[in-house]
Amino acid sequence: MKKTKQKVNAAIIIIGNEILSGRTQDVNVATISNWLNQLGVSLKEVRIVPDIEKVIIKTVKEMYKKFTYIFTTGGIGPTHDDITSKTISKAFNMSYGYHDEAYKLLEKYYSKKNFTSGRKKMAMMPRQAGLILNPSSGAPGFFVKNVYCLPGVPSILKSMLGGLENKIKGGKKILTKTISARTVESEIAKSLTKVQNKFTDIDIGSYPFFKQGRIGVSIVVRSTKKKKIDDCCKEIVSFLKKKEINILGKK
Amino acid sequence: MKKTKQKVNAAIIIIGNEILSGRTQDVNVATISNWLNQLGVSLKEVRIVPDIEKVIIKTVKEMYKKFTYIFTTGGIGPTHDDITSKTISKAFNMSYGYHDEAYKLLEKYYSKKNFTSGRKKMAMMPRQAGLILNPSSGAPGFFVKNVYCLPGVPSILKSMLGGLENKIKGGKKILTKTISARTVESEIAKSLTKVQNKFTDIDIGSYPFFKQGRIGVSIVVRSTKKKKIDDCCKEIVSFLKKKEINILGKK
């Protein structure tokens, strides 16, 4: 394989007891990952950690040097279990307090008389942080170094990604093709291995599905190179046809 | 706080490019976590890692000593991207090959003439592993040391948990009460902090919700001690009433 430039990558740290306890189903990983794919950034790891300061600090310190971008979700609200802002300040030895711009922004959002102490907490963060604007509910996220701190509520998180795009410098866009076929994995395993061994720099995944009484396998081909994906898919289609396996769809 | 015995805990390692790429929405964390709650095992961390041998080995080695139980999901099927069995063997310096019992079991499941080489791969694992039986699709999971390897397909994983229960020794069951109220977090933050400071060994979480035009906060109280949960909830209900906040539900 030819040497390529270091890929632009990312990791997510989900801060939230509610995900670990099984109470809440995370959906932010898929949202952030699909958004990163469009920007040419490859998500390489996710960690879900509890709302415990020393665990968060250890995780952030371990990860921010390993990946181009780190996204955290959760823990930037006004309640006692929202400890992300304070914890990130500690992790990077930054002063934690009212962030001038965030304070002004929230004061304006709520109007002076409704800007209660509970709400003021949402203006507390590393004072040198950059802000991530929140078009849906006022309270901004923030970033320090390569660590971008987003809220946990999926709809709010989603609304804030657009404003982040000019801060993320991606690589080549990651392209995907999926071939779905009426088969089982064991029937195609050998042929698929041959194709994978031929296209070493392409990522081929095989995922069985069972839905609404239908059984099949989705073969997912991912790369930044369109031509290689096309060549690889041609070989997959060719062995499926040879085996007389019904192709259900290509996209 | 009184010293308590070391809690029984667990971590999950999700092995799967399909989750990192955003193609597939993980649901196994919530399934396993809710099952563990019933057994009195507390889920403490989750990592989602790619199908890369050295990353998986590093992650497993780092985690199996830190937690009572480790569950892995994904990567035990028949295709080239299913590398969990081989990787776990390597991580623990165990011989990787046909597992006698798994081989017999699969041979019987498929009948001799349909037991193709693709299917035979699913009998390859650490040869000393214990098996986790699979009532829905034949191919078993396995465990070595405290590491339990399950498939990624949610319905199959779910069907295998029952058979695992006699192998997991839990602690006290983790109990939960949820109070939902028509409010916003900033309105209750201060009072909730006071309650949390009083009940230091109770885990109180605060989660805003916005659904179907309704806005509110769910306050989730978790502990192994029913009496403490009840006392704590009483204080929460009391401050909510004092603030004339409408309680939408308790469960």
XYZ file of N, CA and C in Angstrom, chain A residues 14-192:
537
model
N -18.809 10.449 25.233
C -20.180 10.674 25.692
C -20.150 10.697 27.202
N -20.512 11.839 27.762
C -20.488 11.993 29.211
C -21.916 11.848 29.705
N -22.227 10.739 30.375
C -23.622 10.609 30.752
C -23.976 9.307 31.426
N -24.301 9.402 32.717
C -24.824 8.247 33.449
C -26.086 7.702 32.808
N -26.881 8.584 32.181
C -28.172 8.144 31.646
C -28.001 7.179 30.467
N -26.876 7.273 29.777
C -26.628 6.331 28.677
C -26.127 5.011 29.271
N -25.209 5.107 30.234
C -24.664 3.892 30.854
C -25.730 3.108 31.600
N -26.682 3.827 32.201
C -27.711 3.127 32.979
C -28.745 2.450 32.088
N -28.708 2.717 30.805
C -29.671 2.116 29.889
C -30.965 2.910 29.803
N -31.045 4.005 30.556
C -32.271 4.805 30.560
C -32.475 5.499 29.216
N -31.373 6.018 28.681
C -31.454 6.788 27.448
C -30.668 6.092 26.349
N -31.263 6.028 25.190
C -30.614 5.446 24.024
C -29.813 6.539 23.325
N -28.493 6.390 23.262
C -27.706 7.399 22.546
C -28.027 7.392 21.062
N -28.168 8.590 20.501
C -28.300 8.685 19.048
C -27.281 9.675 18.490
N -26.519 10.299 19.406
C -25.592 11.338 18.968
C -24.377 10.793 18.206
N -23.968 9.563 18.504
C -22.819 8.992 17.793
C -23.115 8.947 16.298
N -24.287 8.408 15.942
C -24.630 8.300 14.518
C -24.745 9.695 13.883
N -25.345 10.645 14.622
C -25.480 12.013 14.088
C -24.112 12.630 13.804
N -23.240 12.573 14.787
C -21.916 13.201 14.625
C -21.116 12.463 13.553
N -21.201 11.134 13.566
C -20.421 10.351 12.615
C -20.829 10.637 11.180
N -22.134 10.685 10.924
C -22.600 10.966 9.564
C -22.211 12.368 9.125
N -22.241 13.299 10.059
C -21.820 14.680 9.770
C -20.323 14.712 9.461
N -19.529 13.977 10.247
C -18.076 13.939 10.021
C -17.725 13.291 8.680
N -18.466 12.246 8.305
C -18.226 11.613 6.996
C -18.284 12.637 5.873
N -19.279 13.520 5.943
C -19.455 14.561 4.924
C -18.272 15.514 4.890
N -17.643 15.693 6.047
C -16.518 16.630 6.132
C -15.179 15.943 5.863
N -15.227 14.621 5.635
C -13.976 13.894 5.389
C -13.199 13.608 6.660
N -13.908 13.455 7.750
C -13.261 13.123 9.021
C -13.766 11.749 9.456
N -12.829 10.890 9.825
C -13.189 9.509 10.122
C -13.275 9.302 11.643
N -14.411 8.849 12.103
C -14.601 8.605 13.547
C -13.912 7.300 13.924
N -12.978 7.378 14.857
C -12.139 6.212 15.168
C -12.444 5.554 16.504
N -13.032 6.282 17.422
C -13.323 5.663 18.723
C -14.412 6.455 19.432
N -15.179 5.760 20.242
C -16.172 6.411 21.095
C -15.997 5.860 22.495
N -16.066 6.722 23.490
C -16.115 6.232 24.868
C -17.334 6.821 25.559
N -18.038 5.984 26.271
C -19.144 6.454 27.099
C -18.679 6.358 28.538
N -18.633 7.483 29.221
C -18.105 7.512 30.593
C -19.128 8.137 31.540
N -19.032 7.809 32.825
C -19.983 8.372 33.794
C -19.654 9.821 34.147
N -20.588 10.478 34.837
C -20.403 11.873 35.286
C -19.472 11.897 36.489
N -18.245 11.457 36.300
C -17.273 11.445 37.406
C -16.037 12.200 36.951
N -15.729 13.268 37.695
C -14.674 14.193 37.271
C -13.376 13.499 36.883
N -12.861 12.658 37.778
C -11.529 12.110 37.476
C -11.545 11.158 36.272
N -12.661 10.486 36.050
C -12.759 9.604 34.870
C -12.767 10.452 33.594
N -13.523 11.542 33.628
C -13.602 12.411 32.437
C -12.231 13.028 32.147
N -11.585 13.530 33.183
C -10.272 14.164 32.987
C -9.279 13.172 32.390
N -9.237 11.969 32.953
C -8.304 10.940 32.463
C -8.607 10.620 30.992
N -9.882 10.487 30.678
C -10.273 10.123 29.314
C -9.898 11.231 28.319
N -10.213 12.476 28.675
C -9.914 13.595 27.781
C -8.400 13.709 27.561
N -7.643 13.631 28.653
C -6.186 13.777 28.533
C -5.577 12.671 27.689
N -6.124 11.486 27.822
C -5.606 10.341 27.077
C -5.929 10.493 25.585
N -7.084 11.067 25.293
C -7.551 11.031 23.911
C -7.212 12.248 23.060
N -7.076 13.426 23.655
C -6.991 14.619 22.794
C -5.689 14.664 21.991
N -4.685 13.940 22.461
C -3.431 13.909 21.688
C -3.451 12.848 20.595
N -4.341 11.882 20.751
C -4.364 10.737 19.824
C -5.177 11.015 18.565
N -6.134 11.951 18.660
C -7.048 12.175 17.537
C -7.035 13.640 17.108
N -7.376 13.881 15.843
C -7.394 15.259 15.351
C -8.446 16.086 16.095
N -9.646 15.523 16.232
C -10.738 16.232 16.906
C -11.379 15.344 17.957
N -11.745 15.950 19.073
C -12.517 15.250 20.096
C -13.843 15.991 20.244
N -14.932 15.235 20.270
C -16.242 15.828 20.568
C -16.743 15.221 21.862
N -17.172 16.076 22.790
C -17.833 15.526 23.964
C -19.318 15.860 23.848
N -20.147 14.992 24.388
C -21.586 15.297 24.421
C -22.065 15.165 25.857
N -22.929 16.094 26.237
C -23.568 16.000 27.556
C -22.852 16.774 28.643
N -23.615 17.104 29.676
C -23.019 17.670 30.886
C -22.730 19.152 30.845
N -23.368 19.918 29.932
C -23.117 21.358 29.936
C -24.361 22.160 30.323
N -25.319 21.502 30.953
C -26.522 22.197 31.412
C -26.330 22.848 32.778
N -27.433 23.261 33.407
C -27.338 24.028 34.655
C -27.348 23.204 35.951
N -27.572 21.895 35.888
C -27.749 21.151 37.146
C -26.434 20.583 37.696
N -26.541 20.051 38.933
C -25.351 19.581 39.656
C -24.615 18.462 38.920
N -25.345 17.688 38.098
C -24.690 16.579 37.380
C -24.086 17.034 36.053
N -24.130 18.320 35.773
C -23.508 18.869 34.564
C -22.111 19.369 34.909
N -21.118 18.509 34.711
C -19.778 18.867 35.205
C -18.744 18.964 34.088
N -19.223 18.901 32.846
C -18.263 18.903 31.737
C -17.421 20.180 31.683
N -18.060 21.350 31.807
C -17.331 22.615 31.645
C -16.229 22.753 32.691
N -16.576 22.449 33.923
C -15.601 22.551 35.005
C -14.473 21.534 34.819
N -14.867 20.341 34.400
C -13.911 19.247 34.261
C -12.915 19.505 33.128
N -13.412 20.044 32.024
C -12.518 20.352 30.897
C -11.549 21.456 31.321
N -12.031 22.439 32.084
C -11.140 23.493 32.594
C -10.016 22.861 33.399
N -10.382 21.955 34.302
C -9.365 21.292 35.127
C -8.396 20.467 34.293
N -8.937 19.745 33.327
C -8.094 18.856 32.509
C -6.972 19.641 31.836
N -7.278 20.891 31.447
C -6.283 21.685 30.722
C -5.722 22.830 31.571
N -5.917 22.752 32.885
C -5.435 23.810 33.784
C -5.835 25.202 33.331
N -7.080 25.334 32.979
C -7.569 26.641 32.540
C -8.490 27.206 33.611
N -8.549 28.511 33.674
C -9.399 29.149 34.669
C -10.879 28.938 34.312
N -11.640 28.464 35.303
C -13.074 28.194 35.124
C -13.874 29.354 35.708
N -14.751 29.941 34.933
C -15.545 31.055 35.468
C -16.483 31.569 34.396
N -17.058 32.731 34.644
C -17.971 33.284 33.630
C -17.185 33.634 32.376
N -17.688 33.167 31.271
C -17.101 33.468 29.963
C -17.801 34.729 29.465
N -17.025 35.790 29.232
C -17.624 37.101 28.935
C -18.684 37.038 27.842
N -18.292 36.472 26.722
C -19.181 36.444 25.564
C -20.422 35.578 25.839
N -20.194 34.403 26.473
C -21.312 33.509 26.776
C -22.272 34.188 27.751
N -21.721 34.911 28.711
C -22.546 35.597 29.707
C -23.460 36.625 29.018
N -22.857 37.426 28.160
C -23.634 38.460 27.449
C -24.728 37.828 26.584
N -24.335 36.778 25.911
C -25.246 36.079 25.014
C -26.466 35.516 25.762
N -26.201 34.899 26.918
C -27.288 34.300 27.699
C -28.134 35.363 28.376
N -27.492 36.445 28.815
C -28.214 37.552 29.451
C -29.213 38.146 28.454
N -28.771 38.237 27.218
C -29.637 38.768 26.167
C -30.755 37.761 25.845
N -30.388 36.506 25.792
C -31.354 35.445 25.440
C -32.499 35.381 26.448
N -32.138 35.435 27.741
C -33.159 35.270 28.774
C -33.777 36.591 29.237
N -33.176 37.711 28.883
C -33.481 39.038 29.407
C -32.951 39.094 30.837
N -32.512 40.288 31.240
C -31.788 40.427 32.514
C -32.542 39.836 33.695
N -33.861 40.118 33.756
C -34.578 39.704 34.970
C -34.792 38.183 35.075
N -34.765 37.505 33.945
C -34.911 36.043 33.996
C -33.571 35.301 33.997
N -32.495 36.058 34.063
C -31.174 35.436 34.003
C -30.778 35.004 35.427
N -31.393 33.896 35.851
C -31.233 33.395 37.221
C -29.864 32.736 37.425
N -29.552 32.451 38.678
C -28.241 31.841 38.970
C -28.110 30.472 38.288
N -29.226 29.732 38.230
C -29.198 28.442 37.537
C -28.757 28.616 36.093
N -29.348 29.603 35.444
C -29.002 29.852 34.038
C -27.598 30.411 33.884
N -27.196 31.208 34.860
C -25.841 31.793 34.781
C -24.765 30.714 34.744
N -25.059 29.577 35.396
C -24.063 28.481 35.413
C -23.680 28.071 33.988
N -24.637 28.219 33.068
C -24.344 27.807 31.690
C -23.375 28.759 30.977
N -23.060 29.885 31.612
C -22.037 30.788 31.066
C -20.670 30.501 31.682
N -20.627 29.538 32.606
C -19.354 29.185 33.241
C -18.663 28.065 32.460
N -17.427 28.314 32.134
C -16.653 27.369 31.317
C -15.199 27.832 31.335
N -14.306 27.154 30.634
C -12.940 27.685 30.570
C -13.010 29.090 29.981
N -12.462 30.088 30.682
C -12.697 31.473 30.259
C -12.094 31.801 28.907
N -11.055 31.049 28.527
C -10.434 31.285 27.209
C -11.093 30.494 26.076
N -12.142 29.750 26.397
C -12.733 28.870 25.371
C -13.320 29.657 24.208
N -13.392 29.022 23.043
C -14.172 29.552 21.929
C -15.594 29.039 22.063
N -16.557 29.799 21.542
C -17.956 29.369 21.694
C -18.481 28.608 20.473
N -19.383 27.669 20.747
C -20.131 27.000 19.675
C -21.578 27.467 19.824
N -22.043 28.240 18.873
C -23.363 28.856 19.031
C -24.492 27.847 18.954
N -25.563 28.164 19.680
C -26.704 27.267 19.815
C -27.959 27.963 19.286
N -28.351 27.634 18.058
C -29.494 28.332 17.467
C -30.835 27.891 18.047
N -30.855 26.810 18.826
C -32.174 26.342 19.275
C -32.517 26.639 20.719
N -31.526 26.769 21.588
C -31.910 27.035 22.973
C -30.955 27.950 23.744
N -30.217 28.759 23.034
C -29.426 29.799 23.696
C -28.072 29.367 24.212
N -28.057 28.472 25.184
C -26.798 28.125 25.850
C -25.762 27.553 24.888
N -24.612 28.220 24.776
C -23.624 27.768 23.791
C -22.801 26.584 24.288
N -22.240 25.831 23.350
C -21.175 24.893 23.672
C -19.850 25.644 23.612
N -18.756 24.948 23.732
C -17.461 25.631 23.687
C -16.368 24.687 23.201
N -15.238 25.271 22.831
C -14.098 24.418 22.495
C -12.813 24.991 23.067
N -11.957 24.084 23.493
C -10.584 24.422 23.885
C -9.673 23.410 23.217
N -8.518 23.899 22.761
C -7.624 23.054 21.952
C -8.461 22.370 20.858
N -8.337 21.041 20.765
C -9.104 20.313 19.736
C -10.329 19.612 20.326
N -10.776 20.075 21.486
C -11.897 19.424 22.176
C -13.160 20.286 22.071
N -14.192 19.745 21.431
C -15.436 20.473 21.168
C -16.539 19.915 22.053
N -17.079 20.766 22.917
C -18.046 20.286 23.914
C -19.471 20.667 23.514
N -20.282 19.638 23.292
C -21.651 19.809 22.810
C -22.635 19.306 23.861
N -23.882 19.728 23.765
C -24.871 19.248 24.727
C -25.285 17.805 24.417
N -26.036 17.205 25.338
C -26.463 15.823 25.147
C -27.812 15.690 24.456
N -28.646 16.726 24.543
C -29.990 16.637 23.943
C -29.837 16.600 22.408
N -30.264 15.494 21.786
C -29.983 15.257 20.365
C -30.411 16.380 19.428
N -31.618 16.930 19.643
C -32.085 17.950 18.693
C -31.243 19.224 18.799
N -30.813 19.545 20.014
C -29.993 20.754 20.201
C -28.599 20.524 19.623
N -28.023 19.376 19.947
C -26.704 19.033 19.387
C -26.727 19.152 17.863
N -27.730 18.575 17.251
C -27.847 18.565 15.794
C -27.862 19.988 15.237
N -28.583 20.873 15.929
C -28.724 22.246 15.436
C -27.418 23.030 15.560
N -26.486 22.533 16.358
C -25.229 23.271 16.571
C -24.102 22.841 15.633
N -24.273 21.700 14.964
C -23.177 21.188 14.132
C -22.879 22.101 12.947
N -23.938 22.645 12.345
C -23.755 23.528 11.193
C -22.778 24.659 11.484
N -22.932 25.274 12.623
C -22.077 26.397 13.018
C -20.638 26.010 13.295
N -20.399 24.717 13.390
C -19.046 24.227 13.682
C -18.234 23.946 12.424
N -18.942 23.878 11.292
C -18.290 23.345 10.103
C -17.057 24.125 9.664
N -17.078 25.437 9.870
C -15.903 26.217 9.435
C -14.704 26.014 10.370
N -14.918 25.333 11.475
C -13.793 25.078 12.397
C -13.142 23.717 12.170
N -13.808 22.847 11.439
C -13.295 21.491 11.227
C -12.670 21.403 9.834
N -11.393 21.037 9.798
C -10.729 20.884 8.506
C -10.639 19.411 8.177
N -11.504 18.974 7.290
C -11.553 17.547 6.972
C -10.554 17.163 5.903
N -10.471 15.888 5.644
C -9.677 15.357 4.542
C -10.603 15.067 3.377
N -10.255 14.053 2.616
C -11.143 13.673 1.513
C -12.421 13.071 2.062
N -13.522 13.351 1.397
C -14.815 12.834 1.812
C -14.833 11.305 1.740
N -15.375 10.683 2.773
C -15.440 9.222 2.791
C -16.700 8.760 2.049
N -16.500 7.972 1.008
C -17.618 7.532 0.174
C -18.010 6.100 0.517
N -19.271 5.795 0.335
C -19.796 4.476 0.686
C -20.654 3.926 -0.435
N -20.527 2.652 -0.718
C -21.507 1.961 -1.567
C -21.975 0.721 -0.826
N -23.258 0.447 -0.902
C -23.804 -0.725 -0.224
C -24.480 -1.637 -1.235
N -24.123 -2.905 -1.196
C -24.801 -3.909 -2.033
C -25.550 -4.847 -1.093
N -26.861 -4.929 -1.264
C -27.634 -5.848 -0.433
C -28.011 -7.067 -1.250
N -27.892 -8.229 -0.649
C -28.149 -9.464 -1.393
C -28.903 -10.454 -0.528
N -29.717 -11.276 -1.202
C -30.468 -12.332 -0.515
C -29.544 -13.528 -0.294
N -28.836 -13.527 0.821
C -27.882 -14.606 1.092
C -27.592 -14.633 2.589
N -26.738 -15.531 3.008
C -26.251 -15.515 4.391
C -24.742 -15.327 4.324
N -24.169 -14.818 5.399
C -22.748 -14.473 5.381
C -21.854 -15.661 5.033
N -22.190 -16.822 5.585
C -21.285 -17.971 5.390
C -21.183 -18.381 3.921
N -22.188 -18.022 3.130
C -22.200 -18.383 1.715
C -21.239 -17.514 0.899
N -20.992 -16.311 1.384
C -20.172 -15.379 0.589
C -18.828 -15.072 1.253
N -18.607 -15.632 2.450
C -17.432 -15.253 3.245
C -16.123 -15.417 2.471
N -15.985 -16.577 1.813
C -14.728 -16.903 1.139
C -14.465 -15.933 -0.022
N -15.480 -15.714 -0.850
C -15.328 -14.830 -2.015
C -15.068 -13.389 -1.573
N -15.739 -12.999 -0.487
C -15.577 -11.628 -0.005
C -14.164 -11.424 0.544
